[in-house]
CSV table of C-alpha atoms and ligand atoms in Angstrom, one decimal:
chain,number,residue,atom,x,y,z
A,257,UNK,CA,0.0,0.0,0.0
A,258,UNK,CA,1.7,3.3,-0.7
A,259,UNK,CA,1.5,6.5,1.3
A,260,UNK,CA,-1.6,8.4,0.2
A,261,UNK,CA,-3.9,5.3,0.1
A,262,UNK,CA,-2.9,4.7,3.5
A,263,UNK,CA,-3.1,8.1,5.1
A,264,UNK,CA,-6.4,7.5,3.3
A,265,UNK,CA,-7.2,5.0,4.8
A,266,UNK,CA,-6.4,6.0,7.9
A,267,UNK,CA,-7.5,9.5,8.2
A,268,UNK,CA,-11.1,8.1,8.3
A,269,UNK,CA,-10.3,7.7,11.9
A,270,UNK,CA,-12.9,11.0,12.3
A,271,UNK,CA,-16.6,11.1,14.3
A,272,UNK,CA,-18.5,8.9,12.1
A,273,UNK,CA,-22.1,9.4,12.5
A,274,UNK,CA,-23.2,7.9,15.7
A,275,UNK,CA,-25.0,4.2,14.2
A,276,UNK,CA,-28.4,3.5,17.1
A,277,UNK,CA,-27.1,0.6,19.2
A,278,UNK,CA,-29.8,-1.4,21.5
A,279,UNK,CA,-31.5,1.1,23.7
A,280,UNK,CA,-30.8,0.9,27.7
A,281,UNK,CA,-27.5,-1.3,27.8
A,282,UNK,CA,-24.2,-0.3,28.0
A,283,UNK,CA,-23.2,0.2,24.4
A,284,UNK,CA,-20.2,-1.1,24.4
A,285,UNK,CA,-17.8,-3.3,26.1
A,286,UNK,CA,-14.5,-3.8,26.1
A,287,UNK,CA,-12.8,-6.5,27.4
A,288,UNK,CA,-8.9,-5.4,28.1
A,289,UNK,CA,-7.2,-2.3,29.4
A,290,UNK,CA,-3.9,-2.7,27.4
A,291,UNK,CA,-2.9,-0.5,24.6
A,292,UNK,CA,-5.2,-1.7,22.2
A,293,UNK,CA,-8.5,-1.8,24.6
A,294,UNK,CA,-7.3,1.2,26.4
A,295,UNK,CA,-7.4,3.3,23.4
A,296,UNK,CA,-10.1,1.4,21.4
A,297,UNK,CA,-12.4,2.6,24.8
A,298,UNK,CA,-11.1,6.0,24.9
A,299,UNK,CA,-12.0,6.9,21.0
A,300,UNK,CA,-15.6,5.0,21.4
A,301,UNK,CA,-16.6,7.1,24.4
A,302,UNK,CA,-15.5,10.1,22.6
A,303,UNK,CA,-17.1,9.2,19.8
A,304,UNK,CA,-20.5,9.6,22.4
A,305,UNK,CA,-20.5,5.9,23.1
A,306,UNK,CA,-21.1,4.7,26.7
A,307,UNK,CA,-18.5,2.2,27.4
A,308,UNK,CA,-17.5,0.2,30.0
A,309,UNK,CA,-13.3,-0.7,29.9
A,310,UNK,CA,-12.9,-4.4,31.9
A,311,UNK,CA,-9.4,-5.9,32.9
A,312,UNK,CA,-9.2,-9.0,34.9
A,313,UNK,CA,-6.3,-7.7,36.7
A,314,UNK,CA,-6.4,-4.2,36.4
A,315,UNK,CA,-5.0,-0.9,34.4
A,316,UNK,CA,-1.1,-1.3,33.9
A,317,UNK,CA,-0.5,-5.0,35.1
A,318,UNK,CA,2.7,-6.5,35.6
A,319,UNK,CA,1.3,-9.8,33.4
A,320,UNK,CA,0.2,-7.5,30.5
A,321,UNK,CA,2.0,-6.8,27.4
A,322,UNK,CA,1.7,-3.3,28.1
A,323,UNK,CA,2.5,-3.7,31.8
A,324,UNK,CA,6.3,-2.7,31.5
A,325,UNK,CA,7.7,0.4,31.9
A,326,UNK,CA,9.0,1.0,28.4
A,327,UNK,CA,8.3,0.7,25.0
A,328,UNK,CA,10.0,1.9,21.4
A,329,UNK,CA,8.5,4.0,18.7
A,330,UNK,CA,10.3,3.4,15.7
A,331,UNK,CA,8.8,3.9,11.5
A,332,UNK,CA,11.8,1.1,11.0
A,333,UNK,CA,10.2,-1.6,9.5
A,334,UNK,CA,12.5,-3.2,7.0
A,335,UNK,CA,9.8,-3.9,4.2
A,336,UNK,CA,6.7,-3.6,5.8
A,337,UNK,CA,5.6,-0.1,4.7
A,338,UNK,CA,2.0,0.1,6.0
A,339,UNK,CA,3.8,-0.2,9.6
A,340,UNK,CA,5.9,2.0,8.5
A,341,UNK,CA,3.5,4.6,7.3
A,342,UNK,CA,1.6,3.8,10.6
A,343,UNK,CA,4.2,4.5,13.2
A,344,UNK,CA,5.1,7.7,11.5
A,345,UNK,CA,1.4,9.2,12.0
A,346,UNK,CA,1.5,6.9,15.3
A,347,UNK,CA,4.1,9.8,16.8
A,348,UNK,CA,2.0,13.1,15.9
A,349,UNK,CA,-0.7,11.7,18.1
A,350,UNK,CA,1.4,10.7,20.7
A,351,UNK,CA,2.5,14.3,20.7
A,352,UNK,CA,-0.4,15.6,20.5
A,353,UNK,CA,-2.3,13.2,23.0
A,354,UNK,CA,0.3,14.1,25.7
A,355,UNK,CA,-0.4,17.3,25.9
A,356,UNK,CA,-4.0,16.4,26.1
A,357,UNK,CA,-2.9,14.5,28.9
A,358,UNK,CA,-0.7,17.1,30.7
A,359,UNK,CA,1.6,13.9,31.5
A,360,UNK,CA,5.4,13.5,29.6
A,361,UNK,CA,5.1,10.1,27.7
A,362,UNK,CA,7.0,10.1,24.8
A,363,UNK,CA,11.2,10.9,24.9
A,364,UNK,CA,12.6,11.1,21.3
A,365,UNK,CA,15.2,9.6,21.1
A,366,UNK,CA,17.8,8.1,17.6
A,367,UNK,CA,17.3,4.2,17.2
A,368,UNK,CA,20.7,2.5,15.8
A,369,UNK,CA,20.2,-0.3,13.9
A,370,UNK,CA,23.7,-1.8,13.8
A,371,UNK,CA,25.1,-4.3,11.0
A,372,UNK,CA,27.5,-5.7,9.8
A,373,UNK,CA,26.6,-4.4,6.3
A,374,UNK,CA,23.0,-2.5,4.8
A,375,UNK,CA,21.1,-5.8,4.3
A,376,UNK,CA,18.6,-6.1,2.0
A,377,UNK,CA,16.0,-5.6,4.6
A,378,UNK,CA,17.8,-2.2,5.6
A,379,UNK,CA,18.1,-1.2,1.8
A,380,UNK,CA,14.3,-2.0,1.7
A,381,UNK,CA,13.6,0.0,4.7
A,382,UNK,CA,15.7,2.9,3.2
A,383,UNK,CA,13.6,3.3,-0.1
A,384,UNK,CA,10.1,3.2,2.2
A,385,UNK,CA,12.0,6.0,4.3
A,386,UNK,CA,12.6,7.5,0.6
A,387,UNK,CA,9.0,7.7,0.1
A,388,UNK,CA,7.6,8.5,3.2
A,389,UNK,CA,10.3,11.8,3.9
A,390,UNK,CA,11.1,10.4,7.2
A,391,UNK,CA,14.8,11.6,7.5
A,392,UNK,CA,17.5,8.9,8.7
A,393,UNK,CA,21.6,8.5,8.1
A,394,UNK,CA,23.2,5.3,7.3
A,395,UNK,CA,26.6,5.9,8.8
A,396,UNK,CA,30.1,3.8,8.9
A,397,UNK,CA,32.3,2.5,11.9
A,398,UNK,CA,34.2,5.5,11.8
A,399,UNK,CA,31.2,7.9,11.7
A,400,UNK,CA,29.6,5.5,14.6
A,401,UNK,CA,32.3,6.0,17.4
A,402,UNK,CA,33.0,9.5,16.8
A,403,UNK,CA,29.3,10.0,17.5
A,404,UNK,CA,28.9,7.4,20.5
A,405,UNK,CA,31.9,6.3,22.0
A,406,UNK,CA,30.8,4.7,24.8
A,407,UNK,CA,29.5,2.0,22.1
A,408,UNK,CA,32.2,-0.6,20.9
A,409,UNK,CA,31.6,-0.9,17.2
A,410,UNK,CA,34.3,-3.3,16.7
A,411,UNK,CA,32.3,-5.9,14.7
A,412,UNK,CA,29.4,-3.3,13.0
A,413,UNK,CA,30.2,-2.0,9.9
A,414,UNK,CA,27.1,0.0,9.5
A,415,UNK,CA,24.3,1.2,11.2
A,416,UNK,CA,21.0,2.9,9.9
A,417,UNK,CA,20.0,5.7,12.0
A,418,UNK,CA,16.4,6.5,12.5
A,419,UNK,CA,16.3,9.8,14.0
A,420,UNK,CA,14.3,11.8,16.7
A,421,UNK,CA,11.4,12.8,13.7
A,422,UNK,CA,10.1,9.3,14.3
A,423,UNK,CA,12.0,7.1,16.6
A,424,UNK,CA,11.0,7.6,20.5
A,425,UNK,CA,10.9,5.9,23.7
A,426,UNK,CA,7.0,5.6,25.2
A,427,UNK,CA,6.5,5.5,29.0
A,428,UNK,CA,4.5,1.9,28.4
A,429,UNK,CA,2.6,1.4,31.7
A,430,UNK,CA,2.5,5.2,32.8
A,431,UNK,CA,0.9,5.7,29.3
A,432,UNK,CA,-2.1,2.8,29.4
A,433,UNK,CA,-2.6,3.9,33.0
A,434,UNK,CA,-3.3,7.7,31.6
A,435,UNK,CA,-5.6,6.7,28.6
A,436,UNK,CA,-7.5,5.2,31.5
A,437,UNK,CA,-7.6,8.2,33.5
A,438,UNK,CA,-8.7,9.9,30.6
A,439,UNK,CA,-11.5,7.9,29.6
A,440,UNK,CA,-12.9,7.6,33.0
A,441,UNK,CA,-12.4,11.4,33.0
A,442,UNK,CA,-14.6,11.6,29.8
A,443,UNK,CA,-17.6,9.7,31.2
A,444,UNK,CA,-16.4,5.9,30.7
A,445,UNK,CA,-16.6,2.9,33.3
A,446,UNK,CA,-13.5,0.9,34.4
A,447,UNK,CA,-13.6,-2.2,36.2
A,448,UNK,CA,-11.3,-5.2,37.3
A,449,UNK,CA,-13.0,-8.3,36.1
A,450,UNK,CA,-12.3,-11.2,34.2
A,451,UNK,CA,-14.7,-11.3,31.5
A,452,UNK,CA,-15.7,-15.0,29.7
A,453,UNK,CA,-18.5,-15.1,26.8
A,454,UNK,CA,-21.7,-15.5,28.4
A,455,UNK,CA,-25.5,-15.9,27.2
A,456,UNK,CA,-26.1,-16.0,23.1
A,457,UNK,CA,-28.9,-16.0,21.2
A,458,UNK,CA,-27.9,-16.9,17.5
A,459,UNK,CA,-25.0,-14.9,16.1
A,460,UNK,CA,-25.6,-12.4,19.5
A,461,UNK,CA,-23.6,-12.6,22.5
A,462,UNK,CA,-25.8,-11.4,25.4
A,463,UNK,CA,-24.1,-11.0,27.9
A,464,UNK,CA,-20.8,-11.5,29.5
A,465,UNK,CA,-20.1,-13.8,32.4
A,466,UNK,CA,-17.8,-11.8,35.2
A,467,UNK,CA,-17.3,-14.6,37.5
A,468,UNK,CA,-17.6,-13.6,41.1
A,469,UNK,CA,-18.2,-9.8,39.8
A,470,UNK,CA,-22.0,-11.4,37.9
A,471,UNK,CA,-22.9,-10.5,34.2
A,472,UNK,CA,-22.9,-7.3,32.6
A,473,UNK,CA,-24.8,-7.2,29.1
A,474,UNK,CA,-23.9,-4.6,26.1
A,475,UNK,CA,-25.1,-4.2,22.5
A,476,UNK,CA,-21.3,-4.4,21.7
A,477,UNK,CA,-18.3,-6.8,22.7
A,478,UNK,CA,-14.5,-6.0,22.0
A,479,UNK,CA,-12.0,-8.6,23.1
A,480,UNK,CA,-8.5,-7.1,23.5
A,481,UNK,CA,-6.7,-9.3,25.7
A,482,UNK,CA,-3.7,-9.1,24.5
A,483,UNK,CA,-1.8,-12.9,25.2
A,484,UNK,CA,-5.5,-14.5,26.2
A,485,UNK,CA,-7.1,-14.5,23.8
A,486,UNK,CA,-6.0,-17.7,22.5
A,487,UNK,CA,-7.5,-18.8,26.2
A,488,UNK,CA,-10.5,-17.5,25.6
A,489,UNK,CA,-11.3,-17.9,22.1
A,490,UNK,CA,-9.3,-21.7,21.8
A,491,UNK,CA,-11.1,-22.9,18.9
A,492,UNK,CA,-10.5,-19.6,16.6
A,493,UNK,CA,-7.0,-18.2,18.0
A,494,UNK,CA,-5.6,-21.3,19.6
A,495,UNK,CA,-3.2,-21.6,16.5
A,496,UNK,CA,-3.5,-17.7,15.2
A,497,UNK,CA,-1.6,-16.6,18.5
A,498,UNK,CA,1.3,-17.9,20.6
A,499,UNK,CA,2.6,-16.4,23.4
A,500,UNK,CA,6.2,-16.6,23.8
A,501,UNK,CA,8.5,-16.0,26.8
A,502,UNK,CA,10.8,-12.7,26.9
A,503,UNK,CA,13.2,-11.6,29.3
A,504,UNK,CA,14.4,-7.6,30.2
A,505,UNK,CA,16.6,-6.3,31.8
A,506,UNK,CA,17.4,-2.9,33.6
A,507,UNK,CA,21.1,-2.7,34.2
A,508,UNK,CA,22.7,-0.4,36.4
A,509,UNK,CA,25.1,2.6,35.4
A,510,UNK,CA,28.3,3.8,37.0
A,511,UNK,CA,27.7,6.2,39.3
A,512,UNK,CA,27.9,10.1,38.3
A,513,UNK,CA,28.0,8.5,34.7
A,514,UNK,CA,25.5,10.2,32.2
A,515,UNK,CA,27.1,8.2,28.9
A,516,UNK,CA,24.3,5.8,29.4
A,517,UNK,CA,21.1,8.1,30.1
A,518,UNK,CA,18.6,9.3,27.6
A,519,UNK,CA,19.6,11.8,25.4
A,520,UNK,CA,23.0,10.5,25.7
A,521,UNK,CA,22.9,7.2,24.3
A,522,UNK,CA,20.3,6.2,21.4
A,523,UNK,CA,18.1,3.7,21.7
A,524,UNK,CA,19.1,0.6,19.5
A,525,UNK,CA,18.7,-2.8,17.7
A,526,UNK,CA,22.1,-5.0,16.9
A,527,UNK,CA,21.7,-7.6,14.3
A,528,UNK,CA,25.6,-9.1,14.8
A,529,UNK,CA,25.0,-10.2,18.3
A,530,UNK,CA,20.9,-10.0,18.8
A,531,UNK,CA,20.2,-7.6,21.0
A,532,UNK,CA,17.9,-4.4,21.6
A,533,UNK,CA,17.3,-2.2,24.2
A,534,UNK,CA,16.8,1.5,25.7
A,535,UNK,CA,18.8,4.0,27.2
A,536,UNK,CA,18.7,4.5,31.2
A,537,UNK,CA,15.8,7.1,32.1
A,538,UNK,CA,15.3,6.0,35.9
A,539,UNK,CA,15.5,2.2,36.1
A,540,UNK,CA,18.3,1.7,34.0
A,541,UNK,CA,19.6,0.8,30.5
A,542,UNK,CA,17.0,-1.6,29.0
A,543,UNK,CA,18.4,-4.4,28.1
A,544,UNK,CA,16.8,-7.3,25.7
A,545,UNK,CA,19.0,-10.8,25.0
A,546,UNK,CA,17.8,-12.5,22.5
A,547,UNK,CA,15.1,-15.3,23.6
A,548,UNK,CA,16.4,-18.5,23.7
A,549,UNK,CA,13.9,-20.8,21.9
A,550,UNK,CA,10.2,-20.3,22.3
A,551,UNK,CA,9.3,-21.5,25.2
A,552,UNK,CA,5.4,-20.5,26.1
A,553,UNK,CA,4.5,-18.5,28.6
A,554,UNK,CA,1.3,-19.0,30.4
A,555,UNK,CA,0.5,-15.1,31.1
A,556,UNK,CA,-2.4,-15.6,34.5
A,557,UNK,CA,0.1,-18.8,35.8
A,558,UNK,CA,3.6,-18.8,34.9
A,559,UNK,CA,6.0,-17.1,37.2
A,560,UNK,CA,8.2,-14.2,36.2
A,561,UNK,CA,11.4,-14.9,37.6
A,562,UNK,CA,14.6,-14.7,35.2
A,563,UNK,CA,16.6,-17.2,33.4
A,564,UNK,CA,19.9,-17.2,34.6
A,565,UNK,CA,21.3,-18.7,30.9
A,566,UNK,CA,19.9,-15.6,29.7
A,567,UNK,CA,21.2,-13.5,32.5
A,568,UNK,CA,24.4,-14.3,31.3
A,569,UNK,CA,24.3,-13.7,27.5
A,570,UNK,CA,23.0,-10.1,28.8
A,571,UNK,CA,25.9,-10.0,30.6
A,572,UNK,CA,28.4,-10.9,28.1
A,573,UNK,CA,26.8,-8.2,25.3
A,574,UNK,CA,26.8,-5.7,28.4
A,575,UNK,CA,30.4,-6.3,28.4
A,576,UNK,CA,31.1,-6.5,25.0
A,577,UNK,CA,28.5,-3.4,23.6
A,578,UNK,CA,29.3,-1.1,26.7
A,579,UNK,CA,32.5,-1.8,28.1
A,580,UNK,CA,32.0,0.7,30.8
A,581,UNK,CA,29.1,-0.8,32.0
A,582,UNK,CA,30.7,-4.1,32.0
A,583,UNK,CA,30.8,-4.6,36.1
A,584,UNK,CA,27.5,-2.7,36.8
A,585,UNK,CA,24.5,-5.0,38.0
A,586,UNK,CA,21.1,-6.0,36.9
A,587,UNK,CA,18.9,-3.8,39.1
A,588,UNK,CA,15.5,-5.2,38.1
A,589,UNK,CA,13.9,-7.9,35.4
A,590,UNK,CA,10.8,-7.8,33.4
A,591,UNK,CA,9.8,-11.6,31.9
A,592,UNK,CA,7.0,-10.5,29.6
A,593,UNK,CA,5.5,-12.8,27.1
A,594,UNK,CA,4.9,-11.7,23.5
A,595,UNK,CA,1.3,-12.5,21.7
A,596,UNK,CA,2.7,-13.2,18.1
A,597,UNK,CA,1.1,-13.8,15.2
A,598,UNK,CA,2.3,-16.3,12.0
A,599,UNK,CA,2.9,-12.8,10.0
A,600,UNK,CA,3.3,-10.4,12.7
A,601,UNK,CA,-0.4,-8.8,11.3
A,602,UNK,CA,-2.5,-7.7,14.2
A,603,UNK,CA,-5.8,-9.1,14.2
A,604,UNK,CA,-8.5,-7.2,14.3
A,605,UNK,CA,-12.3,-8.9,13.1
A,606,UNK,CA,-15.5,-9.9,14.0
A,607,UNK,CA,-16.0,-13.4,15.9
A,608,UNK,CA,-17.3,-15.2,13.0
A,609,UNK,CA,-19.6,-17.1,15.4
A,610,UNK,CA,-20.9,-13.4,16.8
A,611,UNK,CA,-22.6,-10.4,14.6
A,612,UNK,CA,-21.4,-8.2,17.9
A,613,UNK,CA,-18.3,-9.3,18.9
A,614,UNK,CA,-14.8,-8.2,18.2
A,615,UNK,CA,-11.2,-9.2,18.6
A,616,UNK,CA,-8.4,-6.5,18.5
A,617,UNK,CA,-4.8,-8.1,19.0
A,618,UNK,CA,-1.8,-9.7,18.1
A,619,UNK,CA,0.7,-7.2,18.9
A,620,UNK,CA,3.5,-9.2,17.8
A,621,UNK,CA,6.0,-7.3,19.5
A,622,UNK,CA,5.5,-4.1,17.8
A,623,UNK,CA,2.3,-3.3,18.8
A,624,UNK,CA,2.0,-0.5,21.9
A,625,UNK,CA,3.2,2.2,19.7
A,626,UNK,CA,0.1,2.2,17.4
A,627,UNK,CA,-2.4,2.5,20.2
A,628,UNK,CA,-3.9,5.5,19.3
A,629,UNK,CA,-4.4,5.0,15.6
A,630,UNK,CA,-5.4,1.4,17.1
A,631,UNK,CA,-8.6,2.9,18.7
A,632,UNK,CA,-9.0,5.2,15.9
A,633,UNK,CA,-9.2,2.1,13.2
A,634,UNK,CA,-11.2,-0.5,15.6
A,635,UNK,CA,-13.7,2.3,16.6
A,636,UNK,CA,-14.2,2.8,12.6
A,637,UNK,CA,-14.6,-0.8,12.0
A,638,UNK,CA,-17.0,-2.0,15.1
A,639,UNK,CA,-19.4,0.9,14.3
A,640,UNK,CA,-19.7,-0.1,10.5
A,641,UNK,CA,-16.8,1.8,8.6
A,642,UNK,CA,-15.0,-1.1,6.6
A,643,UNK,CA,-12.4,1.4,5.9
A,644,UNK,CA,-9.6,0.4,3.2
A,645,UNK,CA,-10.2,-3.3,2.2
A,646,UNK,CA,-6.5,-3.9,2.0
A,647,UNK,CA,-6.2,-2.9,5.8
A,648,UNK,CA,-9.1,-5.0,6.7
A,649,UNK,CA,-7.6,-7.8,4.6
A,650,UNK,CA,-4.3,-7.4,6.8
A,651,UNK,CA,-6.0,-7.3,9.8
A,652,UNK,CA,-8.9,-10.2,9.2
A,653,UNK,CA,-8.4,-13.6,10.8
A,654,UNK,CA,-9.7,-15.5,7.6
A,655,UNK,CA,-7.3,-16.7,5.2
A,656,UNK,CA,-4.3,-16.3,8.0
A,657,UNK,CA,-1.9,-18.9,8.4
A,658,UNK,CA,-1.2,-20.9,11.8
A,659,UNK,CA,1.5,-20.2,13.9
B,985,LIG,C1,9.1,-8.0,25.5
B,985,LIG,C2,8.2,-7.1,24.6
B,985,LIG,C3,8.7,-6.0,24.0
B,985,LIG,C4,7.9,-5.3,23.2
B,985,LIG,N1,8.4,-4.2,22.6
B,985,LIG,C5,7.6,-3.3,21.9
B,985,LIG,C6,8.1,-2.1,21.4
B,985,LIG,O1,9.3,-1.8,21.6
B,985,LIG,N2,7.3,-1.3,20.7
B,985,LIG,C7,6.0,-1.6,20.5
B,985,LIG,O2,5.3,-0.9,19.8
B,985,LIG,N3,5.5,-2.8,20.9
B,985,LIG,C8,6.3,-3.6,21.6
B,985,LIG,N4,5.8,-4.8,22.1
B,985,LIG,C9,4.4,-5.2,21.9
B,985,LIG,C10,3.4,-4.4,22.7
B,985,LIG,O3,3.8,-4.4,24.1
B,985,LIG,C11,2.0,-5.1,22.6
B,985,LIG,O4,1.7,-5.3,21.2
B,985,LIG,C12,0.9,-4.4,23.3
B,985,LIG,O5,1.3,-3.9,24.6
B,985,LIG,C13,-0.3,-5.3,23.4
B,985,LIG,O6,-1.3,-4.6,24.0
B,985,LIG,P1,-2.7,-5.4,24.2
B,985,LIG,O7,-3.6,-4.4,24.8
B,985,LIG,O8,-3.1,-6.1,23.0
B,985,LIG,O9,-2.3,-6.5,25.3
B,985,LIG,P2,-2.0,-6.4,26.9
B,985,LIG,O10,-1.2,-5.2,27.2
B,985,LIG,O11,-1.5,-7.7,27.3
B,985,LIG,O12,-3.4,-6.2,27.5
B,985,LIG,C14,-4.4,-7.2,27.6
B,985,LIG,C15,-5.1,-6.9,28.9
B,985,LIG,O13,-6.3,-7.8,28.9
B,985,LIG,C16,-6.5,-8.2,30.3
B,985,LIG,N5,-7.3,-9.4,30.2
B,985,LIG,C17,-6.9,-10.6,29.8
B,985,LIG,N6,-7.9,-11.5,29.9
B,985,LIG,C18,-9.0,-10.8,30.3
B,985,LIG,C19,-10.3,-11.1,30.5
B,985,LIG,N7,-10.8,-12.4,30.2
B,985,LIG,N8,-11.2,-10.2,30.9
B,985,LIG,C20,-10.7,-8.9,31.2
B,985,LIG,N9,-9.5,-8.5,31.0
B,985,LIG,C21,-8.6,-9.4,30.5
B,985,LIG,C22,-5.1,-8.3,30.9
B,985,LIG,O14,-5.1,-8.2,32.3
B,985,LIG,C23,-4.3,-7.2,30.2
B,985,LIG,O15,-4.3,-6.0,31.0
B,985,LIG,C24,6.5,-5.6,23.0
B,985,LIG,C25,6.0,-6.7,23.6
B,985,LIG,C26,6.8,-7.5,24.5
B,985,LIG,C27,6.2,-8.6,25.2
């Protein structure tokens, strides 16, 4: 999809005529207080819907997806150009959101993505770059250590820059806690509550079933719940969504040091060793090994308690990456799971089974940063917008290969 069919198709994310929904209920729930429910609640009640926002565990979790404290904002997609072209628009609302929100979410910041030389990928990412405007540098070993030389670039040969215009770190959990506020602030309902499918009549669900917390019926269902949703929905999503283990770190800094704190050092991706992460704002350089196989995580059972085989291959790029961090300790550990799709597509559809129920997910590991275009899009479709067919084809669950 090129650029203008897709601001196109996204721009439609305006008040749509309000369509009736079934008088005296709640008109919508959703199921889900992530990023993608969070935002997807905020844009219906502000679109004059009255909505009620459930989360089984509450706002910010330490077992959600969107539960850390960081996240990365980046148009760098390699090939994929609607993500591209997403993220991009993704950071003028962030901007424009937080000041709504009076709160400081966003911190630009460069992303580095090192190499050993511009791969295809990067070369494809360059010419969607080309075509959107975004700016960027590609820059050599001698470039990268006069620029950062608290990095050892010993084995990169290259790195493609992405620069403040579009690359940014998001405060993750402050962020989904402030959509909250803000949708409770415009009228909406939040709840903890774990919500199951409950009464149906034909293709309608009734009602939900909350457990110990009763039923609660709507005209309107949206299930965004992130790594459950293959619990909840087995027979559809069991093999559209697997939720993989991941581990983080937050490593300390040498005292009085700045090298290591945002703005200072960039945040960044190496493909020679495998490795991302952020720079320190308050609980230390972020630090992501690469996952050793894919073992699942079980997000409401599973304990979060670090490897220490993975400790240590943190600990050896630590070394290597940063050698003046190279003694410094872990100060704390975030083992998050990631709710991935075969493609890495979200999925956003109807139940086939329900007229009024939706699913919204499958991040993939990429999705926090599009939560407000998120809401925008899933508002659009669930009140009767198809929008453009190639995004709904992207998005739709039919014709989607198992993971
Ligand atoms: C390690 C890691 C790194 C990542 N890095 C990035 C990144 O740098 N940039 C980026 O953009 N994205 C990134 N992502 C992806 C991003 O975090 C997710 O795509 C996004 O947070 C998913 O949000 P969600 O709302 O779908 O799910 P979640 O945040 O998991 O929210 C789902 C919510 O549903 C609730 N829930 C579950 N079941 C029920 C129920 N039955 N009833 C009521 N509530 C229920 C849960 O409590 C939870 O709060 C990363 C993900 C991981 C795991």
């Amino acid at each position: 999809m090129d650029r203008r069919r897709f601001l196109a198709a996204t721009a439609a994310v305006t008040a749509a005529q309000k369509p009736a929904l079934a008088a005296g209920l709640p008109d919508v729930v959703v199921a889900g207080a992530g990023a993608f429910g969070g935002w997807t609640a905020l844009v219906l009640r502000e679109r004059g819907y009255k909505v009620t926002l459930l989360d089984a565990y509450g706002v910010g979790n330490s077992r959600a997806s969107s539960g850390d404290e960081s996240r990365h904002l980046r148009a760098g997609y390699d090939d994929r150009a609607v993500y591209s072209g997403w993220a991009f628009r993704a950071m003028a609302e962030w901007k424009s959101r937080e000041q709504e929100f009076g709160k400081k979410l966003m911190y630009p910041a460069p992303r580095l993505q090192m190499a050993g030389s511009l791969t295809k990928a990067l070369s494809a990412q360059r010419a969607i770059f080309d075509e959107l405007k975004i700016p960027y540098e590609i820059l050599g070993q001698d470039d990268l250590r006069r620029r950062y030389p608290q990095i050892n670039f010993d084995d990169i040969g290259t790195a493609f820059v992405e620069t403040p215009t579009s690359s940014a770190v998001l405060k993750a959990r402050e962020s989904v806690v402030a959509v909250a506020d803000r949708f409770a602030a415009k009228g909406g309902t939040v709840r903890i509550a774990q919500a199951k499918p409950g009464a149906v009549a034909g293709r309608t669900l009734a009602d939900l079933d909350l457990g110990r917390n009763g039923r609660l019926s709507a005209s309107l269902f949206v299930f965004a719940c992130g790594p459950w949703l293959p619990k909840l929905f087995p027979q559809i999503l069991g093999r559209k969504i697997s939720s993989p283990r991941r581990e983080l770190y937050y490593w300390g800094v040498p005292a009085g040091d700045t090298r290591f704190n945002w703005p200072n050092l960039p945040t960044w991706s190496d493909d020679v060793l495998g490795n991302y992460g952020f720079p320190n704002f308050d609980r230390g350089v972020k630090v992501a090994p690469p996952h050793a196989g894919l073992f699942q995580q079980d997000p409401d059972e599973d304990e979060r308690v670090p490897s220490a085989y993975l400790m240590r291959r943190a600990r050896e790029w630590v070394a290597r990456r940063f050698p003046g961090m190279a003694d410094m300790p872990i100060l704390e550990s975030r083992i998050c799971q990631v709710e991935t799709t075969a493609n890495g597509d979200f999925i956003i559809d109807r139940h086939p089974d329900f007229d009024n129920v939706w699913i919204v997910g499958g991040g993939s590991g990429h999705g926090f940063k599009h939560g407000p275009l998120i809401g925008g899009y899933v508002a659009d479709r669930v009140l009767g917008s198809m929008g453009d067919p190639e995004l709904a084809r992207l998005f739709a669950l039919a014709g989607r290969g198992d993971i």
